[in-house]
mmCIF file of C-alpha atoms in Angstrom:
data_model
loop_
_atom_site.group_PDB
_atom_site.id
_atom_site.type_symbol
_atom_site.label_atom_id
_atom_site.label_comp_id
_atom_site.label_asym_id
_atom_site.label_seq_id
_atom_site.Cartn_x
_atom_site.Cartn_y
_atom_site.Cartn_z
ATOM 1 C CA MET A 191 93.751 72.009 142.919
ATOM 2 C CA GLU A 192 94.034 72.511 139.082
ATOM 3 C CA SER A 193 91.570 74.059 137.000
ATOM 4 C CA PRO A 194 90.108 70.363 135.030
ATOM 5 C CA SER A 195 90.490 72.562 131.976
ATOM 6 C CA GLN A 196 94.296 73.456 132.264
ATOM 7 C CA VAL A 197 96.920 71.869 129.744
ATOM 8 C CA ARG A 198 99.956 73.468 131.420
ATOM 9 C CA ARG A 199 101.747 72.091 134.332
ATOM 10 C CA ASP A 200 104.279 75.404 134.498
ATOM 11 C CA VAL A 201 101.982 77.897 134.984
ATOM 12 C CA PRO A 202 103.480 81.541 136.532
ATOM 13 C CA ALA A 203 102.503 82.910 140.353
ATOM 14 C CA GLY A 204 100.217 85.317 139.539
ATOM 15 C CA TYR A 205 99.317 84.337 135.888
ATOM 16 C CA THR A 206 95.442 85.795 135.048
ATOM 17 C CA ASN A 207 94.260 85.136 131.150
ATOM 18 C CA PRO A 208 94.917 87.367 129.125
ATOM 19 C CA PRO A 209 92.392 89.985 127.823
ATOM 20 C CA PHE A 210 91.138 89.567 124.352
ATOM 21 C CA PRO A 211 92.349 89.922 121.238
ATOM 22 C CA SER A 212 95.557 89.688 122.559
ATOM 23 C CA LEU A 213 97.052 86.247 122.872
ATOM 24 C CA PHE A 214 100.717 86.728 124.222
ATOM 25 C CA TRP A 215 101.369 87.178 127.647
ATOM 26 C CA PRO A 216 103.349 88.700 128.382
ATOM 27 C CA PRO A 217 102.802 90.991 125.751
ATOM 28 C CA GLN A 218 107.494 91.758 124.929
ATOM 29 C CA GLU A 219 107.297 87.672 123.824
ATOM 30 C CA SER A 220 107.271 86.411 120.948
ATOM 31 C CA THR A 221 105.505 82.767 122.423
ATOM 32 C CA VAL A 222 101.830 82.343 122.767
ATOM 33 C CA ILE A 223 101.214 81.179 126.248
ATOM 34 C CA LEU A 224 97.880 79.862 127.066
ATOM 35 C CA TYR A 225 97.696 77.294 129.887
ATOM 36 C CA GLU A 226 94.172 76.479 129.727
ATOM 37 C CA LEU A 227 92.010 73.913 127.045
ATOM 38 C CA ASP A 228 88.589 76.332 127.075
ATOM 39 C CA GLU A 229 90.637 79.786 126.672
ATOM 40 C CA MET A 230 92.414 78.076 124.002
ATOM 41 C CA TRP A 231 89.209 77.068 122.131
ATOM 42 C CA LYS A 232 87.902 80.700 123.208
ATOM 43 C CA PHE A 233 90.514 83.047 121.296
ATOM 44 C CA THR A 234 90.893 80.861 118.824
ATOM 45 C CA LEU A 235 87.307 80.642 117.845
ATOM 46 C CA TYR A 236 86.238 84.525 118.581
ATOM 47 C CA TRP A 237 89.232 85.265 115.829
ATOM 48 C CA THR A 238 88.289 82.875 113.031
ATOM 49 C CA LEU A 239 84.827 83.889 113.905
ATOM 50 C CA ILE A 240 85.756 87.291 113.082
ATOM 51 C CA LEU A 241 88.001 86.604 110.388
ATOM 52 C CA TYR A 242 85.039 84.581 108.558
ATOM 53 C CA GLY A 243 82.478 86.823 109.399
ATOM 54 C CA LEU A 244 84.623 89.813 107.565
ATOM 55 C CA PHE A 245 85.037 87.342 104.563
ATOM 56 C CA HIS A 246 81.113 86.640 104.580
ATOM 57 C CA LEU A 247 79.982 90.215 104.420
ATOM 58 C CA GLY A 248 82.025 90.644 100.909
ATOM 59 C CA ALA A 249 80.268 88.018 99.648
ATOM 60 C CA VAL A 250 77.084 89.418 100.742
ATOM 61 C CA GLY A 251 77.734 92.145 99.406
ATOM 62 C CA VAL A 252 78.575 91.002 96.077
ATOM 63 C CA ALA A 253 75.157 89.209 96.128
ATOM 64 C CA VAL A 254 73.105 91.906 96.862
ATOM 65 C CA LEU A 255 75.146 94.224 94.155
ATOM 66 C CA MET A 256 74.543 91.626 91.601
ATOM 67 C CA GLN A 257 70.389 92.258 92.193
ATOM 68 C CA VAL A 258 71.085 96.459 91.185
ATOM 69 C CA GLY A 259 69.009 96.740 88.219
ATOM 70 C CA LYS A 260 66.845 93.711 87.804
ATOM 71 C CA ARG A 261 63.412 93.261 88.387
ATOM 72 C CA ARG A 262 61.921 94.105 92.059
ATOM 73 C CA SER A 263 60.909 90.607 92.689
ATOM 74 C CA HIS A 264 64.405 89.367 92.913
ATOM 75 C CA TRP A 265 64.791 91.078 95.905
ATOM 76 C CA LYS A 266 61.584 89.623 97.202
ATOM 77 C CA TYR A 267 64.117 86.730 99.321
ATOM 78 C CA LEU A 268 67.445 88.823 99.145
ATOM 79 C CA TRP A 269 67.039 88.864 103.386
ATOM 80 C CA LEU A 270 68.329 85.442 103.052
ATOM 81 C CA VAL A 271 71.164 85.954 101.594
ATOM 82 C CA PRO A 272 73.045 87.490 104.712
ATOM 83 C CA LEU A 273 71.039 84.948 106.902
ATOM 84 C CA VAL A 274 72.367 81.916 105.474
ATOM 85 C CA TYR A 275 75.938 83.548 104.832
ATOM 86 C CA ALA A 276 76.042 84.002 108.461
ATOM 87 C CA LEU A 277 74.580 80.223 109.663
ATOM 88 C CA ILE A 278 77.262 79.378 107.148
ATOM 89 C CA ALA A 279 80.370 81.266 108.683
ATOM 90 C CA GLY A 280 79.271 80.747 111.810
ATOM 91 C CA ALA A 281 79.523 76.270 111.049
ATOM 92 C CA GLU A 282 82.764 76.630 109.418
ATOM 93 C CA ALA A 283 84.183 79.091 112.337
ATOM 94 C CA LEU A 284 83.101 76.846 114.868
ATOM 95 C CA ILE A 285 84.327 74.038 113.176
ATOM 96 C CA ALA A 286 87.596 75.834 112.213
ATOM 97 C CA GLY A 287 88.516 77.494 115.406
ATOM 98 C CA SER A 288 87.608 73.936 117.262
ATOM 99 C CA VAL A 289 90.522 72.448 115.429
ATOM 100 C CA ALA A 290 92.818 74.461 115.745
ATOM 101 C CA GLY A 291 91.989 75.348 119.243
ATOM 102 C CA LEU A 292 92.774 71.648 120.074
ATOM 103 C CA MET A 293 95.749 71.729 117.595
ATOM 104 C CA LEU A 294 97.412 74.614 120.076
ATOM 105 C CA VAL A 295 96.411 72.214 122.866
ATOM 106 C CA SER A 296 97.896 69.180 121.660
ATOM 107 C CA SER A 297 100.838 71.171 120.910
ATOM 108 C CA SER A 298 101.323 72.531 124.204
ATOM 109 C CA LEU A 299 101.253 69.147 126.022
ATOM 110 C CA ARG A 300 104.203 67.662 123.535
ATOM 111 C CA PRO A 301 107.614 67.442 125.279
ATOM 112 C CA SER A 302 110.562 70.248 125.235
ATOM 113 C CA GLN A 303 112.248 69.828 121.394
ATOM 114 C CA HIS A 304 115.901 69.646 121.254
ATOM 115 C CA LEU A 305 118.142 69.928 118.454
ATOM 116 C CA LEU A 306 120.509 67.947 119.070
ATOM 117 C CA THR A 307 124.027 68.485 117.406
ATOM 118 C CA SER A 308 127.635 66.532 117.095
ATOM 119 C CA GLY A 309 129.204 66.407 121.030
ATOM 120 C CA THR A 310 125.578 66.592 122.625
ATOM 121 C CA ASP A 311 126.115 64.936 126.097
ATOM 122 C CA PHE A 312 122.952 63.219 125.002
ATOM 123 C CA SER A 313 122.177 61.364 129.158
ATOM 124 C CA SER A 314 121.733 65.297 130.115
ATOM 125 C CA TYR A 315 118.509 65.091 127.947
ATOM 126 C CA SER A 316 115.147 63.745 129.267
ATOM 127 C CA SER A 317 111.442 63.619 128.551
ATOM 128 C CA ASN A 318 110.776 66.068 131.144
ATOM 129 C CA ASN A 319 113.632 68.486 130.424
ATOM 130 C CA ASN A 320 112.236 71.786 129.767
ATOM 131 C CA SER A 321 115.320 73.647 128.825
ATOM 132 C CA THR A 322 114.853 77.530 127.787
ATOM 133 C CA SER A 323 116.119 79.455 124.630
ATOM 134 C CA SER A 324 119.224 80.231 126.508
ATOM 135 C CA SER A 325 120.387 77.024 126.999
ATOM 136 C CA ASN A 326 118.865 75.771 122.709
ATOM 137 C CA PRO A 327 119.781 78.949 121.084
ATOM 138 C CA ASP A 328 118.492 76.779 117.979
ATOM 139 C CA ARG A 329 114.834 76.729 119.595
ATOM 140 C CA ILE A 330 113.629 79.936 117.721
ATOM 141 C CA TYR A 331 114.069 78.264 114.271
ATOM 142 C CA LEU A 332 111.319 75.465 115.843
ATOM 143 C CA PRO A 333 107.979 76.293 114.853
ATOM 144 C CA HIS A 334 105.647 78.663 116.128
ATOM 145 C CA GLN A 335 108.429 80.308 117.319
ATOM 146 C CA SER A 336 109.850 84.035 115.912
ATOM 147 C CA LYS A 337 112.649 82.749 113.376
ATOM 148 C CA SER A 338 110.955 79.589 112.556
ATOM 149 C CA LEU A 339 112.255 78.443 109.687
ATOM 150 C CA SER A 340 108.861 76.171 108.597
ATOM 151 C CA GLY A 341 106.897 79.452 109.368
ATOM 152 C CA ILE A 342 108.793 81.946 106.358
ATOM 153 C CA ALA A 343 109.241 78.804 103.782
ATOM 154 C CA ALA A 344 105.277 78.536 104.435
ATOM 155 C CA ARG A 345 104.840 82.338 104.078
ATOM 156 C CA SER A 346 106.892 82.388 101.135
ATOM 157 C CA PHE A 347 105.641 80.086 99.176
ATOM 158 C CA ALA A 348 102.546 81.071 99.820
ATOM 159 C CA LEU A 349 103.019 85.152 98.547
ATOM 160 C CA GLY A 350 104.773 83.485 95.605
ATOM 161 C CA ILE A 351 101.601 81.635 94.460
ATOM 162 C CA ALA A 352 99.853 85.070 95.015
ATOM 163 C CA LEU A 353 102.180 86.622 93.195
ATOM 164 C CA ALA A 354 101.981 84.465 89.823
ATOM 165 C CA ILE A 355 98.282 84.627 90.274
ATOM 166 C CA GLY A 356 98.333 88.058 90.439
ATOM 167 C CA VAL A 357 100.579 88.631 87.574
ATOM 168 C CA ILE A 358 98.658 85.598 85.012
ATOM 169 C CA GLY A 359 95.652 86.473 86.107
ATOM 170 C CA THR A 360 96.470 90.761 85.423
ATOM 171 C CA LEU A 361 98.069 89.879 81.841
ATOM 172 C CA ALA A 362 95.238 87.136 80.960
ATOM 173 C CA ILE A 363 92.615 89.986 81.937
ATOM 174 C CA LEU A 364 94.516 93.115 80.435
ATOM 175 C CA LEU A 365 94.963 91.179 77.065
ATOM 176 C CA GLY A 366 91.883 88.686 76.633
ATOM 177 C CA THR A 367 89.885 91.385 77.322
ATOM 178 C CA SER A 368 87.931 94.905 77.716
ATOM 179 C CA SER A 369 87.349 94.693 81.410
ATOM 180 C CA PRO A 370 88.470 96.737 84.225
ATOM 181 C CA LEU A 371 89.230 93.984 86.895
ATOM 182 C CA TRP A 372 92.695 93.107 85.826
ATOM 183 C CA ARG A 373 92.844 95.838 88.811
ATOM 184 C CA LEU A 374 92.241 93.200 91.573
ATOM 185 C CA PRO A 375 94.937 90.449 90.841
ATOM 186 C CA PHE A 376 97.337 93.348 90.497
ATOM 187 C CA PHE A 377 96.246 94.522 93.377
ATOM 188 C CA LEU A 378 96.890 90.767 94.670
ATOM 189 C CA ALA A 379 100.345 91.181 93.158
ATOM 190 C CA SER A 380 101.147 94.473 94.270
ATOM 191 C CA LEU A 381 100.591 93.739 97.661
ATOM 192 C CA SER A 382 102.624 89.938 97.406
ATOM 193 C CA THR A 383 105.420 92.258 96.534
ATOM 194 C CA PHE A 384 105.226 94.176 98.860
ATOM 195 C CA HIS A 385 105.764 92.140 101.515
ATOM 196 C CA PHE A 386 108.112 89.911 99.401
ATOM 197 C CA LEU A 387 110.550 92.623 99.728
ATOM 198 C CA GLU A 388 109.901 93.503 103.495
ATOM 199 C CA PHE A 389 110.912 90.269 104.882
ATOM 200 C CA TRP A 390 113.864 89.594 102.308
ATOM 201 C CA THR A 391 115.658 92.628 102.408
ATOM 202 C CA THR A 392 116.299 92.827 106.278
ATOM 203 C CA ALA A 393 116.955 89.021 105.499
ATOM 204 C CA ALA A 394 119.694 89.984 103.124
ATOM 205 C CA TYR A 395 120.790 93.607 104.932
ATOM 206 C CA ASN A 396 120.041 93.501 108.221
ATOM 207 C CA THR A 397 119.772 89.321 108.743
ATOM 208 C CA ARG A 398 119.670 89.707 112.384
ATOM 209 C CA ALA A 399 116.745 91.174 112.606
ATOM 210 C CA ALA A 400 114.838 88.786 110.534
ATOM 211 C CA GLU A 401 112.203 86.808 111.623
ATOM 212 C CA VAL A 402 108.290 85.850 111.029
ATOM 213 C CA SER A 403 106.653 89.064 110.977
ATOM 214 C CA SER A 404 109.266 90.673 109.095
ATOM 215 C CA PHE A 405 106.929 89.596 106.326
ATOM 216 C CA LEU A 406 104.712 92.209 107.939
ATOM 217 C CA LEU A 407 101.343 90.010 107.184
ATOM 218 C CA THR A 408 100.025 90.548 110.611
ATOM 219 C CA SER A 409 101.242 94.573 111.028
ATOM 220 C CA ASN A 410 98.780 96.502 112.331
ATOM 221 C CA TRP A 411 95.565 93.687 112.446
ATOM 222 C CA PRO A 412 93.442 93.533 111.755
ATOM 223 C CA GLY A 413 93.162 97.329 110.625
ATOM 224 C CA TYR A 414 95.038 96.355 107.775
ATOM 225 C CA ALA A 415 93.675 93.492 106.450
ATOM 226 C CA ILE A 416 90.485 95.339 107.297
ATOM 227 C CA ALA A 417 91.941 98.505 104.622
ATOM 228 C CA HIS A 418 92.845 95.744 101.625
ATOM 229 C CA THR A 419 89.614 94.238 101.683
ATOM 230 C CA PHE A 420 87.091 97.203 101.200
ATOM 231 C CA ALA A 421 89.441 98.303 98.450
ATOM 232 C CA THR A 422 88.813 94.859 96.938
ATOM 233 C CA LEU A 423 85.456 95.318 97.462
ATOM 234 C CA GLU A 424 85.161 98.937 96.440
ATOM 235 C CA CYS A 425 87.202 98.115 93.155
ATOM 236 C CA LEU A 426 84.253 95.353 92.408
ATOM 237 C CA ALA A 427 81.589 97.339 93.370
ATOM 238 C CA THR A 428 82.255 100.432 91.590
ATOM 239 C CA HIS A 429 82.581 97.909 87.691
ATOM 240 C CA LEU A 430 79.314 96.161 88.638
ATOM 241 C CA LEU A 431 77.615 100.064 89.937
ATOM 242 C CA TRP A 432 79.155 102.161 87.471
ATOM 243 C CA PRO A 433 80.944 99.928 84.776
ATOM 244 C CA GLY A 434 81.009 103.215 82.274
ATOM 245 C CA ALA A 435 82.570 105.880 84.782
ATOM 246 C CA ARG A 436 85.204 107.919 83.300
ATOM 247 C CA TRP A 437 87.727 107.341 86.041
ATOM 248 C CA ILE A 438 88.204 103.767 85.808
ATOM 249 C CA PRO A 439 91.394 102.607 84.954
ATOM 250 C CA ARG A 440 90.529 100.638 81.453
ATOM 251 C CA PHE A 441 93.192 99.061 78.874
ATOM 252 C CA PRO A 442 94.349 102.006 77.221
ATOM 253 C CA PHE A 443 93.533 99.805 73.992
ATOM 254 C CA SER A 444 90.016 98.468 74.755
ATOM 255 C CA SER A 445 87.367 99.820 72.531
ATOM 256 C CA SER A 446 85.957 101.916 75.086
ATOM 257 C CA SER A 447 88.823 103.978 74.924
ATOM 258 C CA SER A 448 89.805 103.733 70.939
ATOM 259 C CA SER A 449 87.508 106.873 70.025
ATOM 260 C CA LEU A 450 88.878 109.280 72.460
ATOM 261 C CA SER A 451 91.300 112.056 71.093
ATOM 262 C CA GLY A 452 93.831 112.352 73.669
ATOM 263 C CA PRO A 453 95.522 111.461 76.972
ATOM 264 C CA PHE A 454 93.033 113.353 78.938
ATOM 265 C CA ASP A 455 89.616 112.335 77.227
ATOM 266 C CA ASN A 456 90.427 109.517 78.888
ATOM 267 C CA PRO A 457 91.015 110.623 82.859
ATOM 268 C CA GLY A 458 91.014 106.959 83.620
ATOM 269 C CA LEU A 459 94.275 105.830 81.519
ATOM 270 C CA VAL A 460 96.111 109.362 83.119
ATOM 271 C CA LEU A 461 94.983 108.084 86.576
ATOM 272 C CA THR A 462 96.214 104.573 86.397
ATOM 273 C CA LEU A 463 99.324 105.735 84.615
ATOM 274 C CA LEU A 464 99.941 108.248 88.076
ATOM 275 C CA GLY A 465 99.451 105.791 90.046
ATOM 276 C CA PHE A 466 101.424 102.373 88.350
ATOM 277 C CA GLY A 467 104.247 105.322 88.641
ATOM 278 C CA LEU A 468 103.388 105.769 92.157
ATOM 279 C CA VAL A 469 103.929 101.856 93.117
ATOM 280 C CA VAL A 470 107.115 101.310 91.507
ATOM 281 C CA LEU A 471 108.448 104.354 93.003
ATOM 282 C CA GLY A 472 107.184 104.259 96.514
ATOM 283 C CA GLN A 473 108.080 99.912 96.112
ATOM 284 C CA THR A 474 111.663 101.134 95.348
ATOM 285 C CA VAL A 475 112.643 103.566 97.642
ATOM 286 C CA ARG A 476 111.341 101.723 100.188
ATOM 287 C CA SER A 477 113.310 98.648 99.452
ATOM 288 C CA VAL A 478 116.300 100.419 98.446
ATOM 289 C CA ALA A 479 116.201 102.927 102.014
ATOM 290 C CA MET A 480 115.696 99.340 103.938
ATOM 291 C CA VAL A 481 118.590 98.024 102.227
ATOM 292 C CA GLN A 482 121.245 101.484 103.030
ATOM 293 C CA ALA A 483 120.108 101.444 105.955
ATOM 294 C CA GLY A 484 121.163 97.864 106.945
ATOM 295 C CA PRO A 485 122.030 96.985 110.461
ATOM 296 C CA SER A 486 120.195 99.945 111.162
ATOM 297 C CA PHE A 487 117.009 100.084 109.819
ATOM 298 C CA ASN A 488 114.061 98.384 112.083
ATOM 299 C CA HIS A 489 109.874 98.065 111.597
ATOM 300 C CA HIS A 490 110.340 98.861 115.122
ATOM 301 C CA VAL A 491 110.544 102.319 116.614
ATOM 302 C CA GLN A 492 113.755 101.943 119.281
ATOM 303 C CA SER A 493 113.691 103.247 123.051
ATOM 304 C CA ARG A 494 117.357 102.306 123.271
ATOM 305 C CA ARG A 495 119.871 103.009 120.870
ATOM 306 C CA GLY A 496 121.434 99.216 119.557
ATOM 307 C CA GLU A 497 124.951 98.544 119.291
ATOM 308 C CA GLY A 498 125.869 98.878 115.499
ATOM 309 C CA HIS A 499 123.145 101.633 115.359
ATOM 310 C CA VAL A 500 124.432 104.966 112.834
ATOM 311 C CA LEU A 501 122.403 107.551 111.302
ATOM 312 C CA VAL A 502 122.142 107.528 107.778
ATOM 313 C CA THR A 503 122.361 110.601 106.441
ATOM 314 C CA SER A 504 123.995 109.366 102.555
ATOM 315 C CA GLY A 505 122.335 107.944 99.717
ATOM 316 C CA VAL A 506 118.590 108.159 99.342
ATOM 317 C CA TYR A 507 118.102 109.682 103.235
ATOM 318 C CA SER A 508 120.465 112.302 101.900
ATOM 319 C CA VAL A 509 117.055 113.408 99.920
ATOM 320 C CA LEU A 510 114.175 111.737 102.128
ATOM 321 C CA ARG A 511 113.935 112.078 105.788
ATOM 322 C CA HIS A 512 112.217 108.106 106.463
ATOM 323 C CA PRO A 513 112.367 106.967 102.982
ATOM 324 C CA SER A 514 110.875 103.839 104.294
ATOM 325 C CA TYR A 515 107.871 105.962 105.328
ATOM 326 C CA PHE A 516 107.467 107.891 102.213
ATOM 327 C CA GLY A 517 107.918 104.921 99.651
ATOM 328 C CA PHE A 518 104.455 102.861 101.828
ATOM 329 C CA PHE A 519 102.702 106.405 101.875
ATOM 330 C CA TRP A 520 103.010 106.956 98.018
ATOM 331 C CA TRP A 521 103.231 103.342 97.515
ATOM 332 C CA ALA A 522 99.630 102.328 99.261
ATOM 333 C CA LEU A 523 97.993 105.691 97.041
ATOM 334 C CA GLY A 524 99.137 104.638 93.777
ATOM 335 C CA THR A 525 97.543 100.785 94.358
ATOM 336 C CA GLN A 526 94.205 103.016 95.224
ATOM 337 C CA MET A 527 94.467 105.176 92.015
ATOM 338 C CA VAL A 528 95.090 102.344 89.530
ATOM 339 C CA MET A 529 91.897 100.456 91.044
ATOM 340 C CA GLY A 530 90.067 103.396 90.544
ATOM 341 C CA ASN A 531 88.405 103.813 94.125
ATOM 342 C CA VAL A 532 87.734 106.812 95.117
ATOM 343 C CA VAL A 533 86.850 106.199 98.704
ATOM 344 C CA SER A 534 89.525 104.104 99.324
ATOM 345 C CA PHE A 535 92.047 106.711 98.532
ATOM 346 C CA VAL A 536 90.587 109.322 100.617
ATOM 347 C CA GLY A 537 90.818 107.066 103.797
ATOM 348 C CA TYR A 538 94.209 105.300 102.990
ATOM 349 C CA ALA A 539 95.187 109.294 102.786
ATOM 350 C CA VAL A 540 93.611 109.591 105.811
ATOM 351 C CA VAL A 541 94.776 106.894 107.718
ATOM 352 C CA LEU A 542 97.850 106.962 106.886
ATOM 353 C CA TRP A 543 99.255 110.475 107.206
ATOM 354 C CA ARG A 544 97.397 110.234 110.800
ATOM 355 C CA PHE A 545 99.765 107.206 111.539
ATOM 356 C CA PHE A 546 102.862 108.347 110.305
ATOM 357 C CA SER A 547 102.529 111.827 111.378
ATOM 358 C CA ARG A 548 102.199 110.506 114.644
ATOM 359 C CA ARG A 549 105.102 107.804 114.524
ATOM 360 C CA ILE A 550 107.227 110.194 112.988
ATOM 361 C CA ARG A 551 107.038 112.675 116.329
ATOM 362 C CA HIS A 552 107.180 109.475 118.809
ATOM 363 C CA GLU A 553 110.467 108.374 116.823
ATOM 364 C CA GLU A 554 111.947 111.555 116.731
ATOM 365 C CA ALA A 555 111.659 111.699 119.691
ATOM 366 C CA PHE A 556 114.049 109.013 120.159
ATOM 367 C CA LEU A 557 116.910 109.613 117.567
ATOM 368 C CA VAL A 558 117.445 113.098 118.879
ATOM 369 C CA GLY A 559 117.840 111.451 122.017
ATOM 370 C CA PHE A 560 120.528 109.043 120.482
ATOM 371 C CA PHE A 561 122.418 111.701 118.378
ATOM 372 C CA GLY A 562 121.728 114.889 119.473
ATOM 373 C CA ARG A 563 122.534 117.809 117.890
ATOM 374 C CA GLU A 564 123.541 115.562 114.547
ATOM 375 C CA TYR A 565 120.040 114.570 113.843
ATOM 376 C CA GLU A 566 118.870 118.079 115.159
ATOM 377 C CA GLU A 567 120.992 119.861 112.045
ATOM 378 C CA TYR A 568 119.683 116.785 109.397
ATOM 379 C CA ARG A 569 116.217 117.247 110.056
ATOM 380 C CA LYS A 570 116.286 120.271 109.042
ATOM 381 C CA ARG A 571 118.188 119.688 106.383
ATOM 382 C CA VAL A 572 115.776 117.332 105.183
ATOM 383 C CA GLY A 573 112.356 116.534 105.168
ATOM 384 C CA THR A 574 110.103 113.718 104.614
ATOM 385 C CA LYS A 575 107.965 114.376 100.913
ATOM 386 C CA ILE A 576 104.977 113.652 103.218
ATOM 387 C CA PRO A 577 102.237 116.159 102.987
ATOM 388 C CA PHE A 578 102.377 118.445 105.689
ATOM 389 C CA VAL A 579 104.546 116.412 108.142
ATOM 390 C CA ASN A 580 107.858 118.429 108.833
#
């Protein structure tokens, strides 16, 4: 007998609900498949609670830090702040998560959609026709699919807005004040540029592989988002707790740095320029690597050699092995140097070094299988230029 909460009738035999936090079944498919109303509601609610909780936790941290240095009487009711924020986050998550879950349910109840072109036999379609992607190749461009045009447009628009806010905010604070908080919109601009170029270079030079996930916005989620959130909060906390710290990057011509006699008397300026150089270098190398590799580049480690997959050893690949990894490694560290984040710099360095050292070993096991001695000779000849990763 069908469960009262079941909203789809095409449930595969032996289907079981995927364990949290996965929303994919089977794992290799890109389409989200959940068949029961309560499961859709729970998955969206749980993730909304997590995301809202992280955001409001950051707000609590800022509220508490703003009380540092004030009279002790101000701390009397401070314990209410996290409680109030937790209640607000829970209420918002309950509403937003429930709405999102119901939207998933409503979309799953719609009949299959088809793009009808000239020459189509309209009589072959009916409201109950469940056409597969093989008989309807245009389906992948519909909303919620891997190459959704609306999804690509929405993400590009959002990144463009974020980039504009980042650039305008950086220039406004730099030119209008002496505050070091220009680092926050700079970080936003750097992230927006990175994620846009990830998709653009893929779409332009490896078109068949371009899809919504090529933006890498949810790559290594939620760790990726947590790392950037922590970096943002550290930057803000550093400004509030140690506003005069010498390692904090400042505008070179601000009043706080005008009395310094040389560049090394202003460590913050030196770190800013060095970090900015690493950001530009890392982004440039990664994007150029993706362009020069073309169809041979993929965001995912390939266990099988695809058609047209060749070993690229010219251009930037003649100087760097895995230049895209080199680029992201130094780009990420450069952003933290610009922001003046000591803890995040160390954290980024450790986490990224471990990630890339393992990924390179894993990936090169397949590359040796694909190209044999040719790749072994290339590996001996060209290094990664990532510290302690041969």
